[in-house]
Coordinates of N, CA and C in Angstrom, one line a residue:
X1 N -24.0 86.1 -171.8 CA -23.3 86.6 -173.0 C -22.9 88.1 -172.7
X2 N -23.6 88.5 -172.4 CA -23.5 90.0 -171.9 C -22.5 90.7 -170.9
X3 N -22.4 89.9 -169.9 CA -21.3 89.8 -168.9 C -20.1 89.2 -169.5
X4 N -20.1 88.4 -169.9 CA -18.7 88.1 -170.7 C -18.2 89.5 -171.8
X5 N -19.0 90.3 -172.3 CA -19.0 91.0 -173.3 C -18.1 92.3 -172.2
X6 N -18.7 92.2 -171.1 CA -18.3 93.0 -170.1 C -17.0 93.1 -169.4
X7 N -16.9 91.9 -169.3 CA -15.5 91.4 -168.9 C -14.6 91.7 -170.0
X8 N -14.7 90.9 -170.3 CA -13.6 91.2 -172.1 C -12.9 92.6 -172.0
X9 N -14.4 93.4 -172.1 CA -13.8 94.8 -172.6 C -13.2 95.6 -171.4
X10 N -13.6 94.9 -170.3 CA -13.2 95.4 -169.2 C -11.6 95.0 -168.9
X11 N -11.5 94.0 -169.3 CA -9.6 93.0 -169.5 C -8.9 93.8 -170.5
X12 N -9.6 94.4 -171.8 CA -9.1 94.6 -172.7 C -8.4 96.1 -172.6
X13 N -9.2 97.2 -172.0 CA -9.0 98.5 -171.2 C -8.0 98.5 -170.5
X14 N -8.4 97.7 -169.2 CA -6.8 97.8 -168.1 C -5.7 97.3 -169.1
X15 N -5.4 96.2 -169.6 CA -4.1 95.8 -170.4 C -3.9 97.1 -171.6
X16 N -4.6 97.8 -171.7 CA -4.0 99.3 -172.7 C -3.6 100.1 -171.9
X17 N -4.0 100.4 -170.9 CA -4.0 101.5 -169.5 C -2.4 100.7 -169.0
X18 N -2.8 99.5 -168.6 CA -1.4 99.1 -168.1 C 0.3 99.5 -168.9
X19 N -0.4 99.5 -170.4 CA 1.3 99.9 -171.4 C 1.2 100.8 -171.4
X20 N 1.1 102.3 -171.3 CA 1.3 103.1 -171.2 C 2.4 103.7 -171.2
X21 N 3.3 103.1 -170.9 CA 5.0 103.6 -170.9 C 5.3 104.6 -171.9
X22 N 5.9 105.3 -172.2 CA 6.2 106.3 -173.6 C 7.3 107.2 -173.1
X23 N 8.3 107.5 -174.4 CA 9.5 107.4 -174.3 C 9.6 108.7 -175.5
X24 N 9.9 110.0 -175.6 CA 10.5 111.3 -175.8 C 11.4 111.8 -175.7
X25 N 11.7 112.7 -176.9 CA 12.5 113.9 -176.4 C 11.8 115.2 -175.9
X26 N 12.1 116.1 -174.8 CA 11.9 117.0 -174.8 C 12.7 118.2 -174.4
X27 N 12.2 119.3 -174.0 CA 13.4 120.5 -173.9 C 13.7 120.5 -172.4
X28 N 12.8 119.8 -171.6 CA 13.4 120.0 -170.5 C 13.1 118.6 -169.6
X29 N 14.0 118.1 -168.3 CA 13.8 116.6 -167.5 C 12.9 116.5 -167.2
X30 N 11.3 117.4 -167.4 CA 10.5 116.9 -166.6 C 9.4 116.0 -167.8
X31 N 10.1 116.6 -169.0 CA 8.9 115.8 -169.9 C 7.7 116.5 -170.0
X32 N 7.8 118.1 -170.2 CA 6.5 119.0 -170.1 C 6.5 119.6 -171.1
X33 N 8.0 119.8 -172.2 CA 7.7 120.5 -173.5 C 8.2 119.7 -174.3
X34 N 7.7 119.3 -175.5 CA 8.4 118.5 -176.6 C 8.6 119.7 -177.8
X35 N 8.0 120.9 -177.4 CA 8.9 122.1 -178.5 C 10.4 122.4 -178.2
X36 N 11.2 122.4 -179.0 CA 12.1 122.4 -179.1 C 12.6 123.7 -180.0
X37 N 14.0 124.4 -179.9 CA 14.1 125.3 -180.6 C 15.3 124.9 -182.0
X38 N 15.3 125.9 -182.9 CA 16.5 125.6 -183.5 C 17.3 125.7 -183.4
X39 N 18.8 125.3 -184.2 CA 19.8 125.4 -183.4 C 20.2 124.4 -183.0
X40 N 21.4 124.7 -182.0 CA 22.1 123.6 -181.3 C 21.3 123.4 -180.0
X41 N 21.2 122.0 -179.5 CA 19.9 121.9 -178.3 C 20.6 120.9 -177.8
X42 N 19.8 121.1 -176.0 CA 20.5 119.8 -175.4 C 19.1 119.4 -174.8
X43 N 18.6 118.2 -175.4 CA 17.3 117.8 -175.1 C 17.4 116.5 -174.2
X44 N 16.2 116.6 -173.6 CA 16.3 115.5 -172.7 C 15.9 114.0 -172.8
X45 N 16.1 113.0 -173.5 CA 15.0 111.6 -173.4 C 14.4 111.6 -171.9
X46 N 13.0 111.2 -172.2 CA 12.5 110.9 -171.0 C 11.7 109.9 -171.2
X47 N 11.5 108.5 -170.3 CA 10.9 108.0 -170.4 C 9.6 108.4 -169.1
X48 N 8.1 108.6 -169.7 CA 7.6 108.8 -169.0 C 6.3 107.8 -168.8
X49 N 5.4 108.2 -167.4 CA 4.6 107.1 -167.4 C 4.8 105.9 -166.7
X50 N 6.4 105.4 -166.6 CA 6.8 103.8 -165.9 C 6.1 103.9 -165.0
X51 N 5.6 102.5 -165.4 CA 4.6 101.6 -164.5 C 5.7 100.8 -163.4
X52 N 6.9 100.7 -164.3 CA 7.9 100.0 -163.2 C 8.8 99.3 -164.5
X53 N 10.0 100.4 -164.7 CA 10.6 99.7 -166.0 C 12.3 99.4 -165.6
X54 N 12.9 98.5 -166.2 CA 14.2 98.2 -165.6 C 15.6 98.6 -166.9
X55 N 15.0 99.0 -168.2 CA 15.0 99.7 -168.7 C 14.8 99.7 -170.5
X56 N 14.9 100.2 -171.1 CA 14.3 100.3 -172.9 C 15.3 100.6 -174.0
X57 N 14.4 100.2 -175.4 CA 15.6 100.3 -176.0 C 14.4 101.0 -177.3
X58 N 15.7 102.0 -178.2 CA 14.5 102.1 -179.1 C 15.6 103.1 -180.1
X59 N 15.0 104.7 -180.7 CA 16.1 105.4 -181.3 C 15.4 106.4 -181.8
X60 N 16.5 107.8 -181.5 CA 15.8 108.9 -182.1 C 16.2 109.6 -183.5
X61 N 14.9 109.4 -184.4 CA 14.8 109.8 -185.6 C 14.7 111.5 -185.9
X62 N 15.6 111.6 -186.6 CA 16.0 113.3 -187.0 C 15.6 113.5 -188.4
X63 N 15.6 112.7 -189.1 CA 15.2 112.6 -190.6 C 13.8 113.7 -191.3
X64 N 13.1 113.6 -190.1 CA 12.6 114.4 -190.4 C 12.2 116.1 -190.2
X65 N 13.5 116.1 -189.9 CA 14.2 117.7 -189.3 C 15.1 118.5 -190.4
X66 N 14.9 118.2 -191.1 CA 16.1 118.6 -192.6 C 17.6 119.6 -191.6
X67 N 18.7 119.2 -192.1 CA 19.6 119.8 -192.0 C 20.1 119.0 -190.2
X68 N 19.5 118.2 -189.4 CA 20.2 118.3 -188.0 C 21.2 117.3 -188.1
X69 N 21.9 117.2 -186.9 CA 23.1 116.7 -187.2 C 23.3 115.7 -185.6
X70 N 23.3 114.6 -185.4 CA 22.9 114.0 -183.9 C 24.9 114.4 -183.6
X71 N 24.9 114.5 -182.4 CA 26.2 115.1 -181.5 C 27.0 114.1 -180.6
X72 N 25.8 114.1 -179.7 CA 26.2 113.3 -178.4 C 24.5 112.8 -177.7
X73 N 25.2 111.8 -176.7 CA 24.4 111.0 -175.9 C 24.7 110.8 -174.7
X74 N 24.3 111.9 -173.3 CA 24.7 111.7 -172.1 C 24.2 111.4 -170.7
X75 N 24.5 110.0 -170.6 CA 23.3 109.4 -169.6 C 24.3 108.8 -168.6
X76 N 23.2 108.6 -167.6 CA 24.4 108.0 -166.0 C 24.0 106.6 -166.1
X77 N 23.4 105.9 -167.0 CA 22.9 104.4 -166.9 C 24.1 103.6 -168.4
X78 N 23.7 102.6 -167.7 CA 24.3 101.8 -168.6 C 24.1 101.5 -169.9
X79 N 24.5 101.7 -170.8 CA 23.6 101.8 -172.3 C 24.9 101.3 -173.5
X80 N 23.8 100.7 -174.8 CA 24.7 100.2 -175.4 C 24.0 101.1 -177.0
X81 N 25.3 100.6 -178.1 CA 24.6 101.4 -179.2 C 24.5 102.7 -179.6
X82 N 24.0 103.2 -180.5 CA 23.7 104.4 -180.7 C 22.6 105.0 -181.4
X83 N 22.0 106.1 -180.1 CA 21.2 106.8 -179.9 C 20.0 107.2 -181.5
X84 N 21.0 107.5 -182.6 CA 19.8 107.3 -183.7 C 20.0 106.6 -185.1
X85 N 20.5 105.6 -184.0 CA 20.3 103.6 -185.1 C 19.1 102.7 -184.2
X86 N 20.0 102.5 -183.0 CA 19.2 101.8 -181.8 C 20.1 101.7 -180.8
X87 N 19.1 102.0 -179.7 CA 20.2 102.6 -178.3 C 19.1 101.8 -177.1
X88 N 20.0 101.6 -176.4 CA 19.6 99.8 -175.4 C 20.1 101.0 -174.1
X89 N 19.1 101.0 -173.1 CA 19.8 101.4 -171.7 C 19.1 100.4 -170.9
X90 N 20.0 100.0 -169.7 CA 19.8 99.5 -168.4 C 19.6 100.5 -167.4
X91 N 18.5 100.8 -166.4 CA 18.3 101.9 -165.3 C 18.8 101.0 -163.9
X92 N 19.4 99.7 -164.0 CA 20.0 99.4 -162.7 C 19.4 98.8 -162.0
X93 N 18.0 99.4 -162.0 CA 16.9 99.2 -160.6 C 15.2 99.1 -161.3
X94 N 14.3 99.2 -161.3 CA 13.0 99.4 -161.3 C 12.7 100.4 -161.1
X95 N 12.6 101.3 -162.1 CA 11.7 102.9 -161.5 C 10.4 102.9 -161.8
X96 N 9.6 104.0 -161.4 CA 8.4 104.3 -162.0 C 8.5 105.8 -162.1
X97 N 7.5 106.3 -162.8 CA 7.4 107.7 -162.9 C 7.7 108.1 -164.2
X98 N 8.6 109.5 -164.0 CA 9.2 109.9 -165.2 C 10.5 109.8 -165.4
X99 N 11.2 109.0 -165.7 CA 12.6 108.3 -165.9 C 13.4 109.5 -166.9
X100 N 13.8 110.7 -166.7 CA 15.1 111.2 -167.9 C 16.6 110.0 -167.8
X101 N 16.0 109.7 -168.9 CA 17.3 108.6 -169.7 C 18.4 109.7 -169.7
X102 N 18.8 110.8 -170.5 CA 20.2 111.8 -170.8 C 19.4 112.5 -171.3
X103 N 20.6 113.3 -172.1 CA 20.6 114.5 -172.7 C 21.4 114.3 -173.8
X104 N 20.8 114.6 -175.2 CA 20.9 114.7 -176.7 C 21.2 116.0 -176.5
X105 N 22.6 116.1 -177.2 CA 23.1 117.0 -177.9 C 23.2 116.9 -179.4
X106 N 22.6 118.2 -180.0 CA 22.2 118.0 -181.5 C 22.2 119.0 -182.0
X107 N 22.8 119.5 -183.3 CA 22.1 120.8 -183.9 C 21.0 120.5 -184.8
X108 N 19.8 121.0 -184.4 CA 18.3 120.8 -185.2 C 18.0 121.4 -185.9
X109 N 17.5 121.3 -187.0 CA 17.1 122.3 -187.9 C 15.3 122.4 -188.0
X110 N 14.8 122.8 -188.7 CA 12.9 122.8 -188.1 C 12.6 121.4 -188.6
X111 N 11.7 121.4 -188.0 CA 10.8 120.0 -188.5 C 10.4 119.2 -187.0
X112 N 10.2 117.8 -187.1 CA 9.7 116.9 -186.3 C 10.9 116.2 -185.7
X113 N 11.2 115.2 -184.3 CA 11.8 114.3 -184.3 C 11.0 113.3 -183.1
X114 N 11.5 112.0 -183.3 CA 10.7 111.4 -183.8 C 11.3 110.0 -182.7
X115 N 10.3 109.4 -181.5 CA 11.5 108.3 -181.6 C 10.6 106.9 -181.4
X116 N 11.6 106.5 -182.3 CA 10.9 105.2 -182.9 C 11.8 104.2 -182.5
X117 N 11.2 102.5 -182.6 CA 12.2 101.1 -182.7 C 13.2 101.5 -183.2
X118 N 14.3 100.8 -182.4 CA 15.5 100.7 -182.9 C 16.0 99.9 -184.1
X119 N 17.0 99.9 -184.8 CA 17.0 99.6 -185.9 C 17.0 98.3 -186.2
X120 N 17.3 97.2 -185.0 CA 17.1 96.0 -184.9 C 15.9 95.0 -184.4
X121 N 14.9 96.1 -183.9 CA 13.8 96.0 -183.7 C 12.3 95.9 -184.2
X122 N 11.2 95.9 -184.1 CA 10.2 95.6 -184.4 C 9.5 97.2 -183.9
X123 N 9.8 96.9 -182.5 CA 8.6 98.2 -181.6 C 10.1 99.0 -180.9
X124 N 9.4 99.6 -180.0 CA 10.2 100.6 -178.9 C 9.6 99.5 -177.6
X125 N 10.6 99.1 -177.1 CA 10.4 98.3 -176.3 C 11.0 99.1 -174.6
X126 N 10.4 98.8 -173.8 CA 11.1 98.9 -172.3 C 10.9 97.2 -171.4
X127 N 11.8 97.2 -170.8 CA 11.4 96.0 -169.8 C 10.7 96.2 -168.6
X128 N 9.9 95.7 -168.2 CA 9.3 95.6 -166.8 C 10.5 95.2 -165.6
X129 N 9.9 95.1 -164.4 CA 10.4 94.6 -163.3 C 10.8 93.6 -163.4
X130 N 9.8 92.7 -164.1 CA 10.3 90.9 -164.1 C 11.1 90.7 -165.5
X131 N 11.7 91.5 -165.7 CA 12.8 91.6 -166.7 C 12.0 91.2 -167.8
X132 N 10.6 91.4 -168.4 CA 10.0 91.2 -169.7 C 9.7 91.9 -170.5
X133 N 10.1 91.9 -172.0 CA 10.1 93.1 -172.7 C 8.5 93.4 -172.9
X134 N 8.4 94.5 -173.1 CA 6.6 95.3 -173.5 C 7.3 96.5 -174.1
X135 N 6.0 96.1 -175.5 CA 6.3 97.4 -176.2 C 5.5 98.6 -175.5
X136 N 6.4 99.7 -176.3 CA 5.9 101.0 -175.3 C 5.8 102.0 -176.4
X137 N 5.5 103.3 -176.5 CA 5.2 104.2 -177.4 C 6.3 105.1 -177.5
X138 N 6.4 106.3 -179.0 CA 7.2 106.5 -178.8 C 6.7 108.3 -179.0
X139 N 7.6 109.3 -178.7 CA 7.0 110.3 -178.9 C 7.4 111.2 -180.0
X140 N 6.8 112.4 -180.2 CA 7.1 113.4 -181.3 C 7.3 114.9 -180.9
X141 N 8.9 115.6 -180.9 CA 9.0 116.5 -180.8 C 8.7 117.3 -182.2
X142 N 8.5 118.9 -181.2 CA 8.3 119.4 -182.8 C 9.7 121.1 -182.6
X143 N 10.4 120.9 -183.5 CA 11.5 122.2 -183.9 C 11.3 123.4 -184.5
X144 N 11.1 123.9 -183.8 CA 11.0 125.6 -184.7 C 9.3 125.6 -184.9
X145 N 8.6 125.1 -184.2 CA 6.8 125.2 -184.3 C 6.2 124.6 -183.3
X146 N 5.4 124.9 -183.1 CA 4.6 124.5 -181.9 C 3.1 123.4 -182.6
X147 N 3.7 122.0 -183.2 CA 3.3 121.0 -183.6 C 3.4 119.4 -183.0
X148 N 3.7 119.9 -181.6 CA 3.0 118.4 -180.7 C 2.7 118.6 -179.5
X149 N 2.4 117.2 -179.5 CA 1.7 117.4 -177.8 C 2.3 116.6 -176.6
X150 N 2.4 117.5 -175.9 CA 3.2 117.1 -174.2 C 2.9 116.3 -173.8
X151 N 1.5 114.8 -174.2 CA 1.3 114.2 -172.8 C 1.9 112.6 -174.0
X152 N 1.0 111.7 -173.6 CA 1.5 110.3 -174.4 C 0.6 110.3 -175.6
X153 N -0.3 111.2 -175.1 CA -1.2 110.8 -177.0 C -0.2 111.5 -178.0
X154 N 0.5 110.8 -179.1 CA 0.8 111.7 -180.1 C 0.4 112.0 -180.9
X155 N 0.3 112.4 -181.9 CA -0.3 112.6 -183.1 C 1.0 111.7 -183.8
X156 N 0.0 110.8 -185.1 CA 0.8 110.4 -185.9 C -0.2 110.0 -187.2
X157 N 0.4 109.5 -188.1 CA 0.2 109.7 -189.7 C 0.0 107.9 -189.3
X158 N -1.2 107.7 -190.9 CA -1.6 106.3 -190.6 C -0.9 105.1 -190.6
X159 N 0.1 105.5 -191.5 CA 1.5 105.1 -191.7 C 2.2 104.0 -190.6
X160 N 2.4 105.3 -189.7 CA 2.6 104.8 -188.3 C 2.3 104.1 -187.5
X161 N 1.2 104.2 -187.5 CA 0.1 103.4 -186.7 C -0.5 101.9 -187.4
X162 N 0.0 102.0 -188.7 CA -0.2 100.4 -189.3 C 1.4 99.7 -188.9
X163 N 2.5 100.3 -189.0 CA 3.8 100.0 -188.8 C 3.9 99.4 -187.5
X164 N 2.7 100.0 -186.4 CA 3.0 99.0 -185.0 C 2.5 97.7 -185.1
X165 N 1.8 97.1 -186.0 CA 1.1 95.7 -186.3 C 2.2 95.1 -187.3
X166 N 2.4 95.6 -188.0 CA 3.4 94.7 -188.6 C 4.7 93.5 -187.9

């Protein structure tokens, strides 16, 4: 019983460790600041973390930025939609690492932004290699304050975190 108890949680660990994937804006391609300034900004999506992704669909939320205004969307991949309804890109190939999808041009105002499922979706999804969707996480820039964190843990409200089960 014990060893099974072992196993389990040991199956259960790698398959959380394995999704990992997570998908941000930040101020710059490497995916090292999610502070952002106010103003007009040219921010980067980055998907970071791929385990080996072919590519993701999902959308960035400004709503809770009072006053920003989304601009533009400029990426070298194939992509369909728009960026803060629900935005679908193909990367062509299988990457890993830290994937910058483009560059959001925006004027921001302070607050949070935010990127979450696309509007036709459930989660923030990315595809794997064998072309299978897995949901992935999404991140939280913060505007005019130094209110998030650089790596994949985000901070989020309970809200949130019951909204991925649904």
């Amino acid at each position: 019983m014990r060893k099974t108890l072992l196993l389990s949680l040991a199956v259960l660990f790698l398959s959380i460790t394995a999704h990992a994937d997570h998908i941000g804006v930040y101020s710059d391609a490497t995916g090292s600041s999610c502070v952002l300034s106010v103003g007009v900004s040219n921010s980067t999506v980055v998907h970071k973390f791929a385990t080996g992704s072919t590519g993701s669909r999902f959308r960035v939320d400004l709503s809770a930025a009072p006053g920003s205004v989304f601009y533009s969307f400029n990426t070298t991949f194939v992509n369909a939609g728009v960026l803060d309804d629900d935005f679908s890109v193909s990367y062509g190939q299988c990457l890993t690492g830290a994937i910058p999808i483009g560059t959001m041009v925006a004027l921001l105002g302070a607050g949070q932004v935010y990127v979450r499922a696309g509007s036709g979706a459930s989660s923030i999804l990315y595809t794997d290699c064998s072309y299978s969707d897995v949901v992935g996480s999404g991140g939280q820039a913060s505007v005019g304050d130094n209110k998030c964190m650089a790596s994949g843990t985000e901070s989020a409200t309970w809200g949130q975190i019951k909204s991925l089960y649904r």
